Every structure is written in structure tokens, then in C-alpha cells.
CSV table of C-alpha atoms in Angstrom, one decimal:
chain,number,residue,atom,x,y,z
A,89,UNK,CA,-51.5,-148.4,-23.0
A,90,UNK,CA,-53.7,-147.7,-19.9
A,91,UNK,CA,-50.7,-145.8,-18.4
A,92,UNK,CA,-50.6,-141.7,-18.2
A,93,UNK,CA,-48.5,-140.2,-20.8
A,94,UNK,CA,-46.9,-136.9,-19.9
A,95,UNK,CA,-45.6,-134.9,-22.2
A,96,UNK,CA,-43.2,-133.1,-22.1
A,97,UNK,CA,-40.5,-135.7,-21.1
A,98,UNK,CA,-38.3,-132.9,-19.7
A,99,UNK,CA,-38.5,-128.7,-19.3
A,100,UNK,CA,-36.3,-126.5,-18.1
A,101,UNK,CA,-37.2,-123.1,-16.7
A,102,UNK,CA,-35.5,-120.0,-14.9
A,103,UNK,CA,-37.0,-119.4,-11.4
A,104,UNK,CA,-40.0,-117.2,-11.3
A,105,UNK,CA,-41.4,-118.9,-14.1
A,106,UNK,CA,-44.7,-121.2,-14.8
A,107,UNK,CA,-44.3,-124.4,-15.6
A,108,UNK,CA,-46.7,-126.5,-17.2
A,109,UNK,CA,-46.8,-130.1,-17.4
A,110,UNK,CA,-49.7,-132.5,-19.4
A,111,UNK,CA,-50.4,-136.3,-19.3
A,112,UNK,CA,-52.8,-138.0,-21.4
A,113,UNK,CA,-55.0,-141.4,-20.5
A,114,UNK,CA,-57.0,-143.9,-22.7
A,115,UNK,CA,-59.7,-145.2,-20.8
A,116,UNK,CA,-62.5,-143.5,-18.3
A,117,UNK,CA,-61.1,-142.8,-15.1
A,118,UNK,CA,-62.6,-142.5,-11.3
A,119,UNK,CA,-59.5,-140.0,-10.2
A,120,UNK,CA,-56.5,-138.9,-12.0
A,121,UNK,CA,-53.2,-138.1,-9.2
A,122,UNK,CA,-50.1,-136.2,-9.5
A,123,UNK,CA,-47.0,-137.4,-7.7
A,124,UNK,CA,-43.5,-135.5,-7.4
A,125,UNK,CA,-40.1,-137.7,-7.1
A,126,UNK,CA,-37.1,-135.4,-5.9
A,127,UNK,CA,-33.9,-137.1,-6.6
A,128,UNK,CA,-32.4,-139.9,-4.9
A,129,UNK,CA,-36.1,-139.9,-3.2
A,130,UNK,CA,-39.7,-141.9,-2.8
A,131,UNK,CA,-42.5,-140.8,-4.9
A,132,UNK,CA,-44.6,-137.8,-3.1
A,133,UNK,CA,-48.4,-137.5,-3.3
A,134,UNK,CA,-49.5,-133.8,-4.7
A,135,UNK,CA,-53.1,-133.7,-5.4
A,136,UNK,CA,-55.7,-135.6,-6.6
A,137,UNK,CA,-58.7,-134.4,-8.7
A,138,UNK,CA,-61.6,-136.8,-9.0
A,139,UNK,CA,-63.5,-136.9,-12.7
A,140,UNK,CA,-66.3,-135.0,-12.0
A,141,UNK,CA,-63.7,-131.9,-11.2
A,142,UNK,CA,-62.4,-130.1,-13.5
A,143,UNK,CA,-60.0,-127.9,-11.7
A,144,UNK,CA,-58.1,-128.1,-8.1
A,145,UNK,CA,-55.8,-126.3,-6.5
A,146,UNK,CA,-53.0,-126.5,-3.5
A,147,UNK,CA,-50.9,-123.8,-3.1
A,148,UNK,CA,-48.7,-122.8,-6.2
A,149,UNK,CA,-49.9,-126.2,-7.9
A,150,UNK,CA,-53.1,-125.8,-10.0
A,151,UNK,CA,-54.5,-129.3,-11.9
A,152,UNK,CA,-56.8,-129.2,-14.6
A,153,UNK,CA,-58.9,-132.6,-16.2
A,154,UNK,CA,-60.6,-132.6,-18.8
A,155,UNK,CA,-62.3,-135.9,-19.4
A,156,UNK,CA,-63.7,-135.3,-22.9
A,157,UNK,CA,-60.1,-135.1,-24.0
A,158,UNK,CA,-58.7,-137.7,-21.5
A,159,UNK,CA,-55.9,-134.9,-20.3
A,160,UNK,CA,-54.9,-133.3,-17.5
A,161,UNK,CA,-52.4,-130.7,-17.2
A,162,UNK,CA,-50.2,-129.7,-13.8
A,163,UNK,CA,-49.1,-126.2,-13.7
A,164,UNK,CA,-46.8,-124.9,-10.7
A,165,UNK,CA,-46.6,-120.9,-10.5
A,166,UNK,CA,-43.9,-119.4,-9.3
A,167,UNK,CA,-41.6,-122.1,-9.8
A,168,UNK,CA,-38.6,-122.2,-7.4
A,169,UNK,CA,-35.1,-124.3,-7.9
A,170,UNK,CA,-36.4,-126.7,-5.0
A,171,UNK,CA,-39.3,-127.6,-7.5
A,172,UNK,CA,-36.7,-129.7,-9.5
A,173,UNK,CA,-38.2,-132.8,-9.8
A,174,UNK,CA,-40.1,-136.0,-11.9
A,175,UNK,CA,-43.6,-135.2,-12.2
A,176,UNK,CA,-45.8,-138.2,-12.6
A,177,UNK,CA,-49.4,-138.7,-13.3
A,178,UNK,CA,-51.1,-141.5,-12.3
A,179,UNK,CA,-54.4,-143.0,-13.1
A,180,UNK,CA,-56.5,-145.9,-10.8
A,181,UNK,CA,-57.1,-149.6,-12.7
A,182,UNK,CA,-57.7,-151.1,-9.5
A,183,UNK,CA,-54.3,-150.5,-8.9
A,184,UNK,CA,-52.5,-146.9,-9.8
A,185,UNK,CA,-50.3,-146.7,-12.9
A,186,UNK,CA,-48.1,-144.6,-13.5
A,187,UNK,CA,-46.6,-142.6,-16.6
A,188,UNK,CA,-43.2,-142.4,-17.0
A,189,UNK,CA,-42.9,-139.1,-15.9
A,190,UNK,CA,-41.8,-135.1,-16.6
A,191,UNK,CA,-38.0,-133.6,-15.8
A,192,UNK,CA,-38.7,-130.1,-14.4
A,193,UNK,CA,-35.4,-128.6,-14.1
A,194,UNK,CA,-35.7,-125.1,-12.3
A,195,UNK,CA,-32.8,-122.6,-12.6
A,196,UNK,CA,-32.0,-120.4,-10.2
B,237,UNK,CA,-46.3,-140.5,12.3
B,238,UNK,CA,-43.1,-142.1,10.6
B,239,UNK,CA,-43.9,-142.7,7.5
B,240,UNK,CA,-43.3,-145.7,4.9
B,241,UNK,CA,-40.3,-147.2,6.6
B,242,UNK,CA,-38.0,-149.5,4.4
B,243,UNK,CA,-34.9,-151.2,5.1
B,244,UNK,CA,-32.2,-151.2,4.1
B,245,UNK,CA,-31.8,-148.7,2.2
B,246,UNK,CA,-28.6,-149.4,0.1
B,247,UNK,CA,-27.5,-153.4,-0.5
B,248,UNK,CA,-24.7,-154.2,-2.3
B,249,UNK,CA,-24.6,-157.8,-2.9
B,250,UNK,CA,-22.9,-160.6,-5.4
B,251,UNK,CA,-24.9,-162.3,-8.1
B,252,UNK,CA,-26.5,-165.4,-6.8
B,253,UNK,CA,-27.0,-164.1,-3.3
B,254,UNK,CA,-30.3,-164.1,-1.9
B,255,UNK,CA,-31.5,-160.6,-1.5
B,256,UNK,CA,-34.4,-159.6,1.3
B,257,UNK,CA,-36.0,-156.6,1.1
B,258,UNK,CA,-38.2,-154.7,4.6
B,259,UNK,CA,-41.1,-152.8,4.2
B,260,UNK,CA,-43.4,-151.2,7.5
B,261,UNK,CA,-46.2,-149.9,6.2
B,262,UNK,CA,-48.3,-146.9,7.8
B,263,UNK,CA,-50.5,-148.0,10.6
B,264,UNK,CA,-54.2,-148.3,9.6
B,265,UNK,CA,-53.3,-148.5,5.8
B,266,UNK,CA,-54.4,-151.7,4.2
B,267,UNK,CA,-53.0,-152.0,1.0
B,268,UNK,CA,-49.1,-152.2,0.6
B,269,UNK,CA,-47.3,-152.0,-3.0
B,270,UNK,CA,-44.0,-152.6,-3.8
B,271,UNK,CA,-42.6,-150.7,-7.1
B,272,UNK,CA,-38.7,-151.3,-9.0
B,273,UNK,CA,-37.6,-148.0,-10.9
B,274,UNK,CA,-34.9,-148.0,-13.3
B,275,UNK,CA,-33.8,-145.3,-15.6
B,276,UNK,CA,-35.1,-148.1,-18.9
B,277,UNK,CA,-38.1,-149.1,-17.3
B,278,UNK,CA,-39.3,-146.2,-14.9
B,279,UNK,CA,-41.6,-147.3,-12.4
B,280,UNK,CA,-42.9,-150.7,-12.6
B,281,UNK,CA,-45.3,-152.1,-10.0
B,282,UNK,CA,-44.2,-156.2,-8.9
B,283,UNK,CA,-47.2,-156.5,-6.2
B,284,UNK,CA,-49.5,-155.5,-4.2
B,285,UNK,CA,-51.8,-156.7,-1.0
B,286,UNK,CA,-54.6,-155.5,0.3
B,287,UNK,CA,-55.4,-156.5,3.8
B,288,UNK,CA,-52.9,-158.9,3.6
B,289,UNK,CA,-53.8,-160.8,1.0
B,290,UNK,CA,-51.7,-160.9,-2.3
B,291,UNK,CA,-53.8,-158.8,-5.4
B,292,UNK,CA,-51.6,-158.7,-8.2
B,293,UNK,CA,-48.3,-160.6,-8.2
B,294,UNK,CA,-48.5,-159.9,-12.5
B,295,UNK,CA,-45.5,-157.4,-12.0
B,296,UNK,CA,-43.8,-159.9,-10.3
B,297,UNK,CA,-40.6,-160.5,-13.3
B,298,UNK,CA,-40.1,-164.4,-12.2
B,299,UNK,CA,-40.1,-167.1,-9.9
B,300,UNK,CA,-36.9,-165.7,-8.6
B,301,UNK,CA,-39.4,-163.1,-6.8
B,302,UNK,CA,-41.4,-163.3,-3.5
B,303,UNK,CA,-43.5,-161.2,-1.5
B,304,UNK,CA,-45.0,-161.9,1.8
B,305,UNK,CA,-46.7,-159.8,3.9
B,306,UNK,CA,-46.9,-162.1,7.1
B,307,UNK,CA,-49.1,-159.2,9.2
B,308,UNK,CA,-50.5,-155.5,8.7
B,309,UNK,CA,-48.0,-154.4,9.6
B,310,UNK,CA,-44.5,-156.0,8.1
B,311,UNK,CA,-43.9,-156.9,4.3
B,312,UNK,CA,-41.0,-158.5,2.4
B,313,UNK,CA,-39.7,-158.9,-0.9
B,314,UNK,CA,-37.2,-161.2,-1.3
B,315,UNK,CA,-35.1,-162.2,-4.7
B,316,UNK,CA,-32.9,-165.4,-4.5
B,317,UNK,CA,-30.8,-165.8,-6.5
B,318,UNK,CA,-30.4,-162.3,-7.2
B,319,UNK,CA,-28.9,-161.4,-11.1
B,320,UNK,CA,-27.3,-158.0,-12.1
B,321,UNK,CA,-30.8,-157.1,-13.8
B,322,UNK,CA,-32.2,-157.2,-10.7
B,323,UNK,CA,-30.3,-153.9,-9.9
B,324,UNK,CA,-32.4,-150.6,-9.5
B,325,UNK,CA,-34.2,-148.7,-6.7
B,326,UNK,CA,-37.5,-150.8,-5.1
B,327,UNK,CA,-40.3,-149.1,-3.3
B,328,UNK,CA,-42.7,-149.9,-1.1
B,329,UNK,CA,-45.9,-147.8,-0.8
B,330,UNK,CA,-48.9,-147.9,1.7
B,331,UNK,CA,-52.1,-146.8,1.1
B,332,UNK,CA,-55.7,-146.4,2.7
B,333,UNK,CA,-57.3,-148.2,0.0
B,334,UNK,CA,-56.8,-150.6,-2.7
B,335,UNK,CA,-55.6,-148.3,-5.5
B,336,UNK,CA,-57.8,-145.7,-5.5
B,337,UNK,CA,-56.5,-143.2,-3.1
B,338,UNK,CA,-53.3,-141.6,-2.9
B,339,UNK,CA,-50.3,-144.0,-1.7
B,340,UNK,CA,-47.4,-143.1,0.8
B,341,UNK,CA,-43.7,-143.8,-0.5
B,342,UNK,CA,-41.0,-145.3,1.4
B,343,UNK,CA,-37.9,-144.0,0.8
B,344,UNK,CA,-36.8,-147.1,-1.1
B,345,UNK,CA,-33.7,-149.7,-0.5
B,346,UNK,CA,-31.1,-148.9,-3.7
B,347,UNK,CA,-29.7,-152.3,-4.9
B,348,UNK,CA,-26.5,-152.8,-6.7
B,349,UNK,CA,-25.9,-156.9,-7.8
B,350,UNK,CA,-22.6,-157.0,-9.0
């Protein structure tokens, strides 16, 4: 599969907490992007990290790549019951694919 | 700026009924995409232009399928005759480049083929 696999499929957390997310690829990559998908909602653009990166950061998001393994992991600090969501990575093959995606479930 | 505009954004319609589907993309983008998402499939891509021209119709599930994307700024998607299957939520995205860049969601059009 070219697609991004994340793992896990779902993760639940109390507010306050870190959550950490992971997707895996196959096959060299120019960028690797992270996309959130609120319920009943269009995909949102998070971050992007190209491959010669190895870590970025926006706000209380934090995105690590590692191409050696072919993984990249999101992490969101501080999580917050509005950060209840489908994480998604998603990897350029001259078009984007997408995995199928991580459940965050924050609790207040 | 307003976004990825898509209408409408619920249809309801009876199996065999032709379905149309309105995408506005965001000015100066030149590549449009249109997604399905269902719960067994998750996000699948049909098509996507860039500049107007059509890319990659592979997603595209069957001749029962067309997109057009008549200017830079107007797209459709249309399905006749639409099937049950064909239920789930489509988007349309827009981006600045071809696939290598972040893309811009629509809100997406929910369809229910009964």
C-alpha cells in the first residue's frame, strides 16, 4: 500500500493529557502532511514537514519524521475536549493519499 | 476569503435519479480534488484537475460518474443514475499545486440514495 498507516485506530485520553499519534509509509516521500477531520466536517490542513525535516512545530502540535524508518508521529500537548477528532496522515504520489485515519477522543 | 464552497450540502434523492454535485474552488488554486468518505471505505479520492484539465479520473467507481470542471473556477460531479452505494459524504478540495501542497476542504454535500 502507498497509503499512510496510522496506528493507533482510536485513543481516548482525559483533558490535560499528551496524545500521540503515528503513521507509517512505504515508499520515499517529498513531504508527509497531517490533516484533522472534526465531525460532521471537511478535512483541515495541520502542518506539513518536508523529508529533509525531521521535526516541526505549530502551537501544541509537534510532528516528527523519520525517513530511515518511514514514520512520523503527531503529538498534541495539552490536549483539550475540542481536540476530538480523525487525525489523518497523508503522503504526496502526485496526488495526496490518505490513511485511514486516528479517533482521538478527549475527555473532559 | 470564503473557502472551498460546495453545494448542496445535504441531498436526499431516490435511486435512479440523477445526482449533481457543486464545487467553487479557492481563487488562484489550480488543482481541484473531489474525495467520497464512508465509514467502510474512509476517504477515497474519484478525481482530480489541475488547471482544468482532468489528472486522474482512476478513482472514479464507474461510468455512472462524471466530473467537469468547465472553468477555474466551477466544478461538478455528477452521478446518474444514482444507486444506494452511492450514499456517503463527497468532498471537494482545492489546492495551490498538483498534490504536493496542502489542499483546502470544502465542507462536503452529505448524500442519502434511498
Amino acid at each position: 500500500s502507498q497509503q499512510g498507516e496510522e496506528d493507533p485506530q482510536a485513543l481516548s485520553i482525559q483533558e490535560g493529557e499528551n496524545a500521540t499519534m503515528n503513521c507509517s509509509y512505504k515508499t520515499s516521500i517529498n513531504n508527509l502532511q497531517w490533516y484533522r477531520q472534526n465531525s460532521g466536517r471537511g478535512l483541515v490542513h495541520l502542518i506539513l514537514i518536508r523529508s529533509n525535516e525531521r521535526e516541526k512545530h505549530s502551537g501544541r502540535l509537534r510532528v516528527t519524521l523519520d525517513t530511515s524508518k518511514k514514520s512520523s508521529s503527531l503529538l498534541i500537548t495539552a490536549s483539550r475536549a475540542a481536540d476530538t477528532a480523525s487525525y489523518f496522515c497523508a503522503i504526496p504520489r502526485g496526488k495526496l493519499i490518505f490513511g485511514q485515519g486516528t479517533e482521538l477522543s478527549v475527555k473532559p | 476569503d470564503a473557502g472551498v464552497i460546495q453545494s448542496p450540502r445535504h441531498e436526499v434523492t431516490e435511486m435512479g435519479q440523477e445526482v449533481t454535485l457543486r464545487c467553487k474552488p479557492i481563487s488562484g488554486h489550480n488543482s481541484l480534488f473531489w474525495y467520497r468518505q464512508t465509514m467502510m471505505r474512509g476517504l477515497e479520492l474519484l478525481i482530480y484537475f489541475n488547471n482544468n484539465v482532468p489528472i486522474d479520473d482512476s478513482g472514479m467507481p464507474e461510468d455512472r460518474f462524471s466530473a467537469k470542471m468547465p472553468n477555474a473556477s466551477f466544478s461538478t460531479l455528477k452521478i446518474q443514475p444514482s444507486e444506494p452505494r452511492d450514499s456517503a459524504v463527497y468532498f471537494c478540495a482545492s489546492s495551490s499545486d498538483s498534490g504536493y501542497y496542502e489542499q483546502y476542504f470544502g465542507p462536503g454535500t452529505r448524500l442519502t440514495v434511498t
